[in-house]
Coordinates of C-alpha atoms in Angstrom, one line a residue:
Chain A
X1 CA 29.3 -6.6 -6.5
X2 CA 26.5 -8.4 -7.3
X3 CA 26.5 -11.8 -6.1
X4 CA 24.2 -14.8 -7.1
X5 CA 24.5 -17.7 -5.6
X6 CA 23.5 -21.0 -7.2
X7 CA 19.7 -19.4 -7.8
X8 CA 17.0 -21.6 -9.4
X9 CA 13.5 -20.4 -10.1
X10 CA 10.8 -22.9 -9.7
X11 CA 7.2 -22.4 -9.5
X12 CA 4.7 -23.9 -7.5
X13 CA 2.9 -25.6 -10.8
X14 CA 6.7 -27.7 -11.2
X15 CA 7.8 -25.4 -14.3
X16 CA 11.6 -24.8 -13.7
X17 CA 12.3 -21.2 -15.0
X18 CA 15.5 -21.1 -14.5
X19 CA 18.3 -23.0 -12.9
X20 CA 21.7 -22.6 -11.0
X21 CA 22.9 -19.5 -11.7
X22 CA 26.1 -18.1 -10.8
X23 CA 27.2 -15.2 -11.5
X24 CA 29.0 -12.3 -10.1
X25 CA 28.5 -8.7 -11.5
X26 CA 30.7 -5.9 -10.9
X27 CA 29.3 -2.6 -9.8
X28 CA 28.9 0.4 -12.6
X29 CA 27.9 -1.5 -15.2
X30 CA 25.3 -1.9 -17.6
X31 CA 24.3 -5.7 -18.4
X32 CA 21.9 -6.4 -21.0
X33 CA 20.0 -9.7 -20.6
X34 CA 18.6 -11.7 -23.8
X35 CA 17.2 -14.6 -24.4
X36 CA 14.3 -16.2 -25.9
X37 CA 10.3 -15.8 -24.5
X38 CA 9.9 -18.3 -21.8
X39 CA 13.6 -18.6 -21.7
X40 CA 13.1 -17.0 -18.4
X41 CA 14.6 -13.7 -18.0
X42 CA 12.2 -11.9 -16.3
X43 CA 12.1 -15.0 -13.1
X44 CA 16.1 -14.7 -13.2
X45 CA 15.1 -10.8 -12.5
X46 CA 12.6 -11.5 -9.9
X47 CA 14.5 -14.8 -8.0
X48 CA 17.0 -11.5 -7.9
X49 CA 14.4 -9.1 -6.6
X50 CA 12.8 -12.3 -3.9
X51 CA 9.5 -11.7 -6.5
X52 CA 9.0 -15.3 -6.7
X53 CA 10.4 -17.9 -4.5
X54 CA 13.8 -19.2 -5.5
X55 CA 16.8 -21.4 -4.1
X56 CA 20.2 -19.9 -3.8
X57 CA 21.3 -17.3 -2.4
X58 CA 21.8 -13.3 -3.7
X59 CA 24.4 -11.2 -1.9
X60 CA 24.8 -7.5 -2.8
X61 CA 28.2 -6.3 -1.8
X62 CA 28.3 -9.2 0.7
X63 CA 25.2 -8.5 2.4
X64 CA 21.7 -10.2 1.5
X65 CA 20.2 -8.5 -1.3
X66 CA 16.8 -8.0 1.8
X67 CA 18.8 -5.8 3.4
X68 CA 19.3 -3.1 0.6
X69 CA 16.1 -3.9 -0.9
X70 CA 15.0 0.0 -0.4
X71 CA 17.7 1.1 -2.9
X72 CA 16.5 -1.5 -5.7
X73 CA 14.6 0.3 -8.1
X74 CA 12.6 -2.4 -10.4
X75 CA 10.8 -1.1 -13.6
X76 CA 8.8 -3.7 -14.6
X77 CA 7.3 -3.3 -18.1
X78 CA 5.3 -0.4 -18.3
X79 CA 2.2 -2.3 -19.5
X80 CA 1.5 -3.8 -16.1
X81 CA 1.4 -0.3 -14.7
X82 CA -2.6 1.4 -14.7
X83 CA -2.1 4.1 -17.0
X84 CA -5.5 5.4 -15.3
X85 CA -4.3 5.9 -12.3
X86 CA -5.6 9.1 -10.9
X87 CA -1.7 10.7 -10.4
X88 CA 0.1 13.4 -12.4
X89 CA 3.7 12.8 -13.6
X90 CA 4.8 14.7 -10.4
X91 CA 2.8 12.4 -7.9
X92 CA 4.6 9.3 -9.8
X93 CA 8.5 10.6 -9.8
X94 CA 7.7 11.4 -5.7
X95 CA 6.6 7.8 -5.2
X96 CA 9.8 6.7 -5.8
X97 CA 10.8 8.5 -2.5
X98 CA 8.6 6.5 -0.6
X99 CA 10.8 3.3 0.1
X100 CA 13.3 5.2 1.6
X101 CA 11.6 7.2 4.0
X102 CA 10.8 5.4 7.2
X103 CA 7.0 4.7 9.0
X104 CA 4.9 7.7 9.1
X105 CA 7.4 10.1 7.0
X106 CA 6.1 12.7 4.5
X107 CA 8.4 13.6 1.4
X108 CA 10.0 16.5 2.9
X109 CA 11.8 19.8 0.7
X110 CA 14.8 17.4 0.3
X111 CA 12.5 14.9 -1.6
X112 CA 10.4 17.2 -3.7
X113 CA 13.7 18.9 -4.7
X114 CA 15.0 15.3 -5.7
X115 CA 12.2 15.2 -7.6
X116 CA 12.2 18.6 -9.2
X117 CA 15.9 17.3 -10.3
X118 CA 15.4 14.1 -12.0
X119 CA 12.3 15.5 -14.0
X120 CA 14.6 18.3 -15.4
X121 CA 17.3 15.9 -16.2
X122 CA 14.9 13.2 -17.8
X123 CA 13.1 16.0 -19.6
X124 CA 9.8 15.9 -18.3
X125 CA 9.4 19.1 -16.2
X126 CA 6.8 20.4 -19.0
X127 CA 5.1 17.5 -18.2
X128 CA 4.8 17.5 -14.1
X129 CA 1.1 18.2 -14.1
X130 CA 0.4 16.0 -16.7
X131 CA -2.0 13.0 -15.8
X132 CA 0.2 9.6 -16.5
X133 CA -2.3 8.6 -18.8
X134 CA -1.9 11.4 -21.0
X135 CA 1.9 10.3 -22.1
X136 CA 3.2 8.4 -24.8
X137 CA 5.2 5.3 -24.4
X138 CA 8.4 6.5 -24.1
X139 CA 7.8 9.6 -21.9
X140 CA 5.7 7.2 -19.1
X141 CA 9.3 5.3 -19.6
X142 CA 11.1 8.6 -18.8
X143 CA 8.6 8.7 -15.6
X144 CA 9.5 5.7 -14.7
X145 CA 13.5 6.2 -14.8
X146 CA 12.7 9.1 -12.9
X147 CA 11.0 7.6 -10.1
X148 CA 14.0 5.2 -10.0
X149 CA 16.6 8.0 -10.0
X150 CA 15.0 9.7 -7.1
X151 CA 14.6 6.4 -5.2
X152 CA 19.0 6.8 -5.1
X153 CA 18.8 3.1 -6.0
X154 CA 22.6 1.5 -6.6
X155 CA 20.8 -1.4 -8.3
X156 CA 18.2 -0.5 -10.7
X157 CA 16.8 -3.4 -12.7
X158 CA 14.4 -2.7 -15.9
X159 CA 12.5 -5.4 -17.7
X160 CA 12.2 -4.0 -21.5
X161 CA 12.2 -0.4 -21.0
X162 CA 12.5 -0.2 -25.1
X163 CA 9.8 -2.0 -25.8
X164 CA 7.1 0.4 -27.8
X165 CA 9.2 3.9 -27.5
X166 CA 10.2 5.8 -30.7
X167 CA 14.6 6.6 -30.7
X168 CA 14.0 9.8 -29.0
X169 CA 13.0 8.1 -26.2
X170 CA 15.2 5.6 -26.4
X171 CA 18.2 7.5 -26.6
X172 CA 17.5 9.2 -23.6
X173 CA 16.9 6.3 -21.6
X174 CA 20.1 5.0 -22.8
X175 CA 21.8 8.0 -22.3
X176 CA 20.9 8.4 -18.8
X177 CA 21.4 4.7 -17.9
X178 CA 25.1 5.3 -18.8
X179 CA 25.4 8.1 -17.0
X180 CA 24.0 6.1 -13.8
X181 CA 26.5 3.2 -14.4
X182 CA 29.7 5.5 -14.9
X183 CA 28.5 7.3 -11.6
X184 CA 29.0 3.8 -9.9
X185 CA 25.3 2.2 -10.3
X186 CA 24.4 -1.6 -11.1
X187 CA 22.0 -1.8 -14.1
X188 CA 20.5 -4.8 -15.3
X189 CA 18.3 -4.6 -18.1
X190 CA 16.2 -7.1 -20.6
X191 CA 16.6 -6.4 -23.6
X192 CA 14.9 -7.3 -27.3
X193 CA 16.5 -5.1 -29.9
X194 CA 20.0 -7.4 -31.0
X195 CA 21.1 -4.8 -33.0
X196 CA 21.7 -2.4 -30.2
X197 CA 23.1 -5.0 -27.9
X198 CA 27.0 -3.6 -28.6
X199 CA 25.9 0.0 -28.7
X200 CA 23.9 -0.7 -25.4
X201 CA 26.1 -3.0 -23.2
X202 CA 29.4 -3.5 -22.0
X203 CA 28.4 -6.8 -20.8
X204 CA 26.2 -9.2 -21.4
X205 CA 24.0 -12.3 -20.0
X206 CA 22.5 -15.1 -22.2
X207 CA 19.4 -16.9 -20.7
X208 CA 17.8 -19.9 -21.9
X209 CA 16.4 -21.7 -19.1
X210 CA 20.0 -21.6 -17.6
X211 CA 22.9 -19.0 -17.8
X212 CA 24.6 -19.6 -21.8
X213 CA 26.9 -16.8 -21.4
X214 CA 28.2 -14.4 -19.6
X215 CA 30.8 -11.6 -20.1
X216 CA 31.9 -9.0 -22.0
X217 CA 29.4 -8.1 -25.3
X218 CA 33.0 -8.5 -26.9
X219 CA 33.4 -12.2 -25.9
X220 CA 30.1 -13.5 -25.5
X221 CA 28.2 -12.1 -27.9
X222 CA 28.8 -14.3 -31.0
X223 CA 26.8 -16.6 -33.2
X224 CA 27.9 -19.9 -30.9
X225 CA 25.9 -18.6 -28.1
X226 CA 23.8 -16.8 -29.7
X227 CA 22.1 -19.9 -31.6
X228 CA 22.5 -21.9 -28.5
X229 CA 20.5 -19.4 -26.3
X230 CA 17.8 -18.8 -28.8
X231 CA 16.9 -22.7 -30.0
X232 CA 19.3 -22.6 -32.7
X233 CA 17.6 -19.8 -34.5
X234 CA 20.0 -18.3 -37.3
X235 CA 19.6 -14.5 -37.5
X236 CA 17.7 -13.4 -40.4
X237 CA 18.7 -9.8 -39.9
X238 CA 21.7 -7.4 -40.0
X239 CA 23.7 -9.2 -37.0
X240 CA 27.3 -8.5 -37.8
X241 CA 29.2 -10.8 -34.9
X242 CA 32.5 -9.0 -34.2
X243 CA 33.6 -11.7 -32.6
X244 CA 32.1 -14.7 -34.1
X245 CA 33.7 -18.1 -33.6
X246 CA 31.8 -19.7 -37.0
Chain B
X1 CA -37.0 23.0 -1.9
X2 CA -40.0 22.6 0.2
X3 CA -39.2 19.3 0.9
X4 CA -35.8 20.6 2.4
X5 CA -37.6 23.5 4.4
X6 CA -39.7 20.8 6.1
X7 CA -37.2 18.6 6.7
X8 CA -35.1 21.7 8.7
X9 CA -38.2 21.8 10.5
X10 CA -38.4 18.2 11.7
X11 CA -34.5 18.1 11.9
X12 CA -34.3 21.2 14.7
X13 CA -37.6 19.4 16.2
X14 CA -36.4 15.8 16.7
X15 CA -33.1 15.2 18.1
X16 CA -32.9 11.4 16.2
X17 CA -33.0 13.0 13.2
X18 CA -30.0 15.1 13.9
X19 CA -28.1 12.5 15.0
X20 CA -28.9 10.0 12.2
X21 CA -27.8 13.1 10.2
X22 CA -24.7 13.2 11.0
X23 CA -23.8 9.5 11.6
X24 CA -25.1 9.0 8.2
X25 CA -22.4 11.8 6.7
X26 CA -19.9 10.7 8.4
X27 CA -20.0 6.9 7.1
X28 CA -20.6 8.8 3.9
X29 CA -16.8 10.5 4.1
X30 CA -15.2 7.5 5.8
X31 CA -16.5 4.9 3.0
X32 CA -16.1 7.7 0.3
X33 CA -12.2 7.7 1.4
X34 CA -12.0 3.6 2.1
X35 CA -13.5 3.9 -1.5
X36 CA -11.3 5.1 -3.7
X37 CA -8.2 2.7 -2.2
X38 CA -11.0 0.1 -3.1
X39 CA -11.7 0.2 -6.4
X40 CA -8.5 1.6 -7.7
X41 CA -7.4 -1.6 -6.8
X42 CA -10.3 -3.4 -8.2
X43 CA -11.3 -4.7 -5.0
X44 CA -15.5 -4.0 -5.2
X45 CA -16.2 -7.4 -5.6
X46 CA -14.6 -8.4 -2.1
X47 CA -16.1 -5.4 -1.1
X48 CA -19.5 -6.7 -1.6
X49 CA -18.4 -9.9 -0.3
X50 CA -17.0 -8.9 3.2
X51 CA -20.7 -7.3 3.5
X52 CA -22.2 -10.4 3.1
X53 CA -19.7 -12.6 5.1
X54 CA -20.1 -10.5 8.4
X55 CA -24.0 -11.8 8.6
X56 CA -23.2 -14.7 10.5
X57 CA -21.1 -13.0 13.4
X58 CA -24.1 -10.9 13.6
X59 CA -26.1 -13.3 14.3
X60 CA -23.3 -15.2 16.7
X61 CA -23.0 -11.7 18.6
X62 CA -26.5 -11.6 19.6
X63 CA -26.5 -15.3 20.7
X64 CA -23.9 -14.8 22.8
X65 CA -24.9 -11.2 23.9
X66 CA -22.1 -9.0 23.0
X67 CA -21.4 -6.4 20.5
X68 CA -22.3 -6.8 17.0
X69 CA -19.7 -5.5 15.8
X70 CA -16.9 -7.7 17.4
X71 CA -18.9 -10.4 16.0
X72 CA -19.2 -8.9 12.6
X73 CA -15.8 -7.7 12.2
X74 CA -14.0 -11.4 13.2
X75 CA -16.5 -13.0 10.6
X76 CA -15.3 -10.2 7.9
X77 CA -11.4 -10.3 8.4
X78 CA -11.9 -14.7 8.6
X79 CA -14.0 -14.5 5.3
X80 CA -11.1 -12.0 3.8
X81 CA -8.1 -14.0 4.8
X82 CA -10.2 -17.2 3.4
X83 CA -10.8 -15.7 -0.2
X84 CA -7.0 -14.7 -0.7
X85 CA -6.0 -18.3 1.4
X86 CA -8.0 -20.4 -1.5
X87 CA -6.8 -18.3 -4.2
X88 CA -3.3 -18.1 -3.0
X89 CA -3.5 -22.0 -2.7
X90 CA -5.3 -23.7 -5.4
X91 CA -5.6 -22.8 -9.4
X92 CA -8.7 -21.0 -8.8
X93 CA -9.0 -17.9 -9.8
X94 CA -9.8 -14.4 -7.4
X95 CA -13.3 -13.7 -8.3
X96 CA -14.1 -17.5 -7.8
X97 CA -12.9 -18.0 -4.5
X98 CA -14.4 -14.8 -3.4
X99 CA -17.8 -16.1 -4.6
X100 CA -17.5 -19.7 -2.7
X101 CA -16.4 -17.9 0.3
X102 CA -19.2 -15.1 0.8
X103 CA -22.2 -17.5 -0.5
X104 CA -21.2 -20.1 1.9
X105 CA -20.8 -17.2 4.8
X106 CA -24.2 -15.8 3.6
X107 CA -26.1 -19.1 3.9
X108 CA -24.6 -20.0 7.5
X109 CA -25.6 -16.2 8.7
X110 CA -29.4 -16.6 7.2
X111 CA -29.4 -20.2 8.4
X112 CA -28.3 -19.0 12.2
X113 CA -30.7 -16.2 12.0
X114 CA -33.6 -18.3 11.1
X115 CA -32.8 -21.0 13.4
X116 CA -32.4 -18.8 16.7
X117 CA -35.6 -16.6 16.0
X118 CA -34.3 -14.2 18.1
X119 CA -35.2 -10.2 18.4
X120 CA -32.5 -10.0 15.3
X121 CA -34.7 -8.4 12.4
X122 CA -33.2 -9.5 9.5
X123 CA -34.4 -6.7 7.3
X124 CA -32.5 -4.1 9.3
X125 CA -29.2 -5.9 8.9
X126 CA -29.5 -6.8 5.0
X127 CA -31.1 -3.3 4.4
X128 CA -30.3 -0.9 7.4
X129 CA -32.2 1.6 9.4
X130 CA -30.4 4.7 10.4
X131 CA -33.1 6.3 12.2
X132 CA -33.4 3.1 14.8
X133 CA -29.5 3.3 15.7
X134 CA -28.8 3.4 19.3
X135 CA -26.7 5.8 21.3
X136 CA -23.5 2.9 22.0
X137 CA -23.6 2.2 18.5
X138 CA -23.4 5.8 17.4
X139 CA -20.6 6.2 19.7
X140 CA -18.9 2.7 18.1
X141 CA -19.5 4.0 14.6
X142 CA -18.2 7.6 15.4
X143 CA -14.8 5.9 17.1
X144 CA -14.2 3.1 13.9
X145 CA -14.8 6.0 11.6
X146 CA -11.9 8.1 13.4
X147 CA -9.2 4.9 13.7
X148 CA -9.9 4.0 10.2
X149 CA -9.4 7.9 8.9
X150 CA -6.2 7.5 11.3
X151 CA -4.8 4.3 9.5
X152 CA -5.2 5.6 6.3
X153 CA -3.5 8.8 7.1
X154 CA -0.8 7.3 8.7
X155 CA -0.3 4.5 6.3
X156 CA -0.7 7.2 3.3
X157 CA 2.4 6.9 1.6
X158 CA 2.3 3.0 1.6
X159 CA -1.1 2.3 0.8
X160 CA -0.7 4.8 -2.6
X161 CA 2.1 2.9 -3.4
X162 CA 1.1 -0.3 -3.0
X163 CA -1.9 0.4 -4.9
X164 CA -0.2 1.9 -8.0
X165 CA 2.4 -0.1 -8.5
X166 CA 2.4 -3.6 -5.8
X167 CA 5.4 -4.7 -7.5
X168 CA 7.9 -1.8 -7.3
X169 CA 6.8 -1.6 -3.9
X170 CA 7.0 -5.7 -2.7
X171 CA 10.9 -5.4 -4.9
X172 CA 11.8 -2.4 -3.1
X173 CA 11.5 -3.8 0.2
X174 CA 8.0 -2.2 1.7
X175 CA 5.4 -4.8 3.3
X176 CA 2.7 -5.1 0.8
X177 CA 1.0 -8.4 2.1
X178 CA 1.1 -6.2 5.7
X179 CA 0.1 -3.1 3.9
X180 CA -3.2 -5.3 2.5
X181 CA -4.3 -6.8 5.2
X182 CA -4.5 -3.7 7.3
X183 CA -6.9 -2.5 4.0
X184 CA -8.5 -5.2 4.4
X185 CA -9.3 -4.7 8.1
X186 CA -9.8 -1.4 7.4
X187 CA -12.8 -2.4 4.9
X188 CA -14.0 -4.9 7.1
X189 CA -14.5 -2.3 9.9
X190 CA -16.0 0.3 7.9
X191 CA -18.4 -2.0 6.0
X192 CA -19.7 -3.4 10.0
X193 CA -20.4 -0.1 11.1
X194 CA -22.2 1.1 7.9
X195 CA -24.6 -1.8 8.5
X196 CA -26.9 0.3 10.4
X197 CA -27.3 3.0 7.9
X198 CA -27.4 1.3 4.3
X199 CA -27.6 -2.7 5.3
X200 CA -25.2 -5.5 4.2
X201 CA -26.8 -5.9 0.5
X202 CA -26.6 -2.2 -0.5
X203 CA -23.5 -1.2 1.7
X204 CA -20.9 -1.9 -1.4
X205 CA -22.6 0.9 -3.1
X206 CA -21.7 3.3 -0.6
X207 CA -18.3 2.1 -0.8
X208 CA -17.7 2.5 -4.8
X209 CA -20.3 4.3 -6.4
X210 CA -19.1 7.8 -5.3
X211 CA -15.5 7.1 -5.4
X212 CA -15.8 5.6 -9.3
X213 CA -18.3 9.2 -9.6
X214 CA -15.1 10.7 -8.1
X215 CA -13.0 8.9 -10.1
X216 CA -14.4 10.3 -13.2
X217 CA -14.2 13.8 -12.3
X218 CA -10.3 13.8 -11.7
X219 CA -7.2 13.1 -12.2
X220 CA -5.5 13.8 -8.9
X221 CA -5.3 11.0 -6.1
X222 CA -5.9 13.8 -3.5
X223 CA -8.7 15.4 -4.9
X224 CA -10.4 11.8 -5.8
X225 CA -9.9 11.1 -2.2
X226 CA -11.8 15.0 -0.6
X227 CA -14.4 14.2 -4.0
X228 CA -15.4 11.5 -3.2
X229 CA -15.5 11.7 0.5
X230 CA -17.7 15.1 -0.2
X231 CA -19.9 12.7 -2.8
X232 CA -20.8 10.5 0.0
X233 CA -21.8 12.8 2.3
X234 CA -23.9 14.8 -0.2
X235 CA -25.2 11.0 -0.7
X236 CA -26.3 10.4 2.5
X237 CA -27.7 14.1 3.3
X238 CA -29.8 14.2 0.5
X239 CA -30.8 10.6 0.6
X240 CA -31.9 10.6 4.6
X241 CA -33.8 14.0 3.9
X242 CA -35.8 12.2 1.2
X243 CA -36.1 9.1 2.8
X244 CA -38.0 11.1 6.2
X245 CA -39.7 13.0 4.3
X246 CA -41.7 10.4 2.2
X247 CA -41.1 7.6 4.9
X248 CA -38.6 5.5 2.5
X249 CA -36.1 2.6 3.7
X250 CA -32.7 5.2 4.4
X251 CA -30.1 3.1 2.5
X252 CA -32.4 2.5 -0.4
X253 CA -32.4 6.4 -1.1
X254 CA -28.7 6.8 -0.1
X255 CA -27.6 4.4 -2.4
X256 CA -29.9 5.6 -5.0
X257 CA -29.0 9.1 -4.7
X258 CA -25.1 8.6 -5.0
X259 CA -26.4 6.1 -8.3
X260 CA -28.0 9.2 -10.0
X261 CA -25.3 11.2 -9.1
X262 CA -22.5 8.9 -10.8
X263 CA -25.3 8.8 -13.8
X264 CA -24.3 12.4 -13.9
X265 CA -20.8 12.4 -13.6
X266 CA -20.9 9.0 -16.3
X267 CA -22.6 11.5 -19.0
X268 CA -21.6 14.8 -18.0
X269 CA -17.7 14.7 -16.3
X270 CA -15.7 17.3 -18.4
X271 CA -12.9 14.7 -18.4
X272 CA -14.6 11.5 -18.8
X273 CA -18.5 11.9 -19.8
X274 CA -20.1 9.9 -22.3
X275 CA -20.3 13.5 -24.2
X276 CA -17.2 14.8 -23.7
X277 CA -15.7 11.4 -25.5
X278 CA -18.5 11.3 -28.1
X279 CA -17.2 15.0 -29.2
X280 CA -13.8 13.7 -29.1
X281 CA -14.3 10.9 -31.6
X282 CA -16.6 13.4 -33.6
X283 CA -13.3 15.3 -33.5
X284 CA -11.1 12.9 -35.1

């Protein structure tokens, strides 16, 4: 379980990001995170990650979330990675090995295979020579899951991995996310597209400035909290609220 | 040609020759390899800076009569932890505090250096002199090229990752302020010792110009790495040969002579040239 302790985000300038957060998230699940820009979502994720200083405390499985920091796999969005990087799809999965071997250790058969593995399963073995540079959108996306999967992270954290990538893409990212979370892995992922929300997520976390909602899509996801996360913005597109309270 | 065949000639003749030679190639490789970490991470500014900023523990090191190079490199890693303290604590922005910093070093070393009107020629620190380098300093430079080959080697893994991707790496538990201060040591040291062959104003070249010419040629970290390590020996071969030979300041050629060979690599590279992309758009 995924524990967070009373957790405020506040930067050195004064701006508050986000403030006392509790929550407690059960492992093998997917939650999807929404909320507004500059609602901070992406501090709550890096107060989580010890990114950016923060109050509070974060306990994974009751120890400090330091201590199993080598099995977090964080994706931040893909634009903030240099596409120009001199590395081939290969020499970017294998990077992902790196936090878990100790000082001085060389990816070893074990690793490589690992690696060989995850770029079958994510589709990208055609691709293993390919300069990172060279890929679309959603297939650097699929290089980046990779690199996750053969970090054997049990948290993996992703800050708009759909952003930019066509539904090909998309649906295998999705697809292999699930797989991860029935296999036992916490996924926490931001997320933009509302329509996919219930399609996406069992559960769900509403951020504006503070925690709104939390819980099942089911319960939480309705047009109370969802006008109350996003500034009392009424949808203007198809949003059909199973559950809505209005 | 005949410039090379009378060059062979001098080089079996004079022993200093030989060994500027080879010290010269080897600070070619070792700053070709410190290099490409450099300006992947777009660090060349603070390499430049660092070269400037070790002036005035030159200067200290021969008023106190010890090693330049202890001197050098305190006055380097103090300027480096300086830039990143100012930046880390004040609105101002990176290239800003890296210009305050190494302007304000660079005064206080030509300021020390004029006032103590000592043997120090300040020529052959700003623009180096590999011919007039003594036998301990050879030694020095041979021994800082080896640890700082070692480091990197050893330190492989985490110095790729931390240069690709700083954030996966800080969020998955691996030292990255640790990680860049031992770069930055490592570029401090490497930058001292290359004093003597291309001097402090020109000594940045040596450090990006043939890993961007590298850079240009490849896609492959590894081969980027042997590139432009081979680049910077090429440099400095071809660039001591022609400085003996028409009695030219050393790092003046070297520099020079890695410049026209990115010039090449800018217009030519098969992957990045200025024709290869002009065809492409022609293409479309």
């Amino acid at each position: 379980m995924l524990r967070i302790e009373n957790m405020s985000v506040i930067y050195p300038n004064g701006v508050r990001a986000i403030s006392d957060v509790h929550l407690e998230l059960e492992e093998g699940n997917i939650y999807g995170i929404i909320g507004p820009n500059g609602g901070g979502k992406s501090s709550f994720l890096k107060g989580i990650l010890n990114l950016v200083h923060h109050t509070g405390n974060v306990y994974f499985n009751g120890q400090s979330i330091q201590n199993i920091a080598k099995q977090i796999a964080y994706i931040e969005q893909k634009e903030n990675i240099d596409k120009t990087f001199p590395i081939t799809v290969y020499q970017c999965v294998l990077m992902g090995t790196y936090p878990g071997l100790g000082l001085f250790k060389r990816p070893g058969e074990r690793e490589k295979n690992a690696v060989e593995e995850a770029l079958r399963q994510l589709k990208l073995y055609d691709y293993k020579n390919v300069q990172i540079g060279e890929l679309s959108g959603g297939q650097f996306q699929r290089v980046l899951l990779a690199r996750a999967l053969v970090q054997e992270s049990i948290l993996l954290i992703l800050d708009e991995p759909f952003v930019g990538i066509d539904i090909n893409n998309e649906t295998i990212i999705i697809n292999q996310l699930k797989e991860l979370a029935r296999s036992g892995k916490t996924i926490l992922i931001i997320h933009h597209d509302m329509e996919t929300v219930e399609a996406y997520f069992d559960n769900l976390i509403m951020i504006n400035k503070r925690v709104i909602a939390s819980g099942k899509v089911s319960e939480v996801f309705n047009q109370e909290n969802f006008e109350e996360t996003f500034n009392n913005y009424t949808p203007t597109f198809n949003l059909q609220f199973k559950n809505t309270k209005i | 040609m005949l410039l090379f065949v009378n060059f062979a000639n001098d080089f079996m003749q004079y022993k200093f020759l030989q060994e500027a030679l080879w010290v010269s190639m080897v600070l070619g490789i070792g700053c070709g390899i410190v290099g490409c970490f450099i300006i992947l991470r777009g660090l060349s500014l603070m390499g430049d800076a660092i070269s400037h900023a070790v002036i005035p523990g030159v200067a200290i090191s021969y008023m106190l009569n010890i090693n330049y190079f202890i001197g050098a490199v305190i006055f380097g890693i103090m300027a480096a932890l300086g830039m990143g303290f100012i930046k880390e604590n004040s609105k101002i922005k990176s290239d800003t505090s890296i210009g305050i910093v190494f302007s304000a070093f660079l005064a206080l070393g030509i300021l020390l250096i004029t006032k103590i009107q000592s043997s120090i020629d300040l020529n052959n620190i700003l623009f180096g002199n590999v011919l007039t380098i003594k036998n301990e300093e050879r030694t020095l430079t041979y021994l800082a090229i080896a640890g700082v080959l070692l480091t990197i080697f050893l330190f492989y893994k985490e110095l790729l990752l931390t240069t690709f991707d700083p954030v996966m790496a800080k969020a998955s538990g691996m030292k990255v302020k640790l990680i860049n201060y031992i770069l930055m040591t490592i570029l401090t040291v490497i930058t001292v010792v290359s004093l003597q062959t291309v001097g402090a104003i020109l000594v940045v070249a040596m450090l990006i110009t043939p890993a961007s010419t590298a850079y240009l040629l490849t896609n492959n970290f590894k081969t980027m790495l042997l590139l432009s390590a081979l680049l910077g020996a090429i440099s400095s071969v071809i660039g001591l040969v022609v400085s003996v030979s028409y009695n030219l300041p050393s790092g003046v050629v070297i520099v020079l002579t890695s410049a026209v060979l990115f010039l090449i690599a800018f217009i030519l590279s098969p992957r990045d040239g200025l024709i290869i992309n002009y065809l492409k758009t022609k293409k479309l």
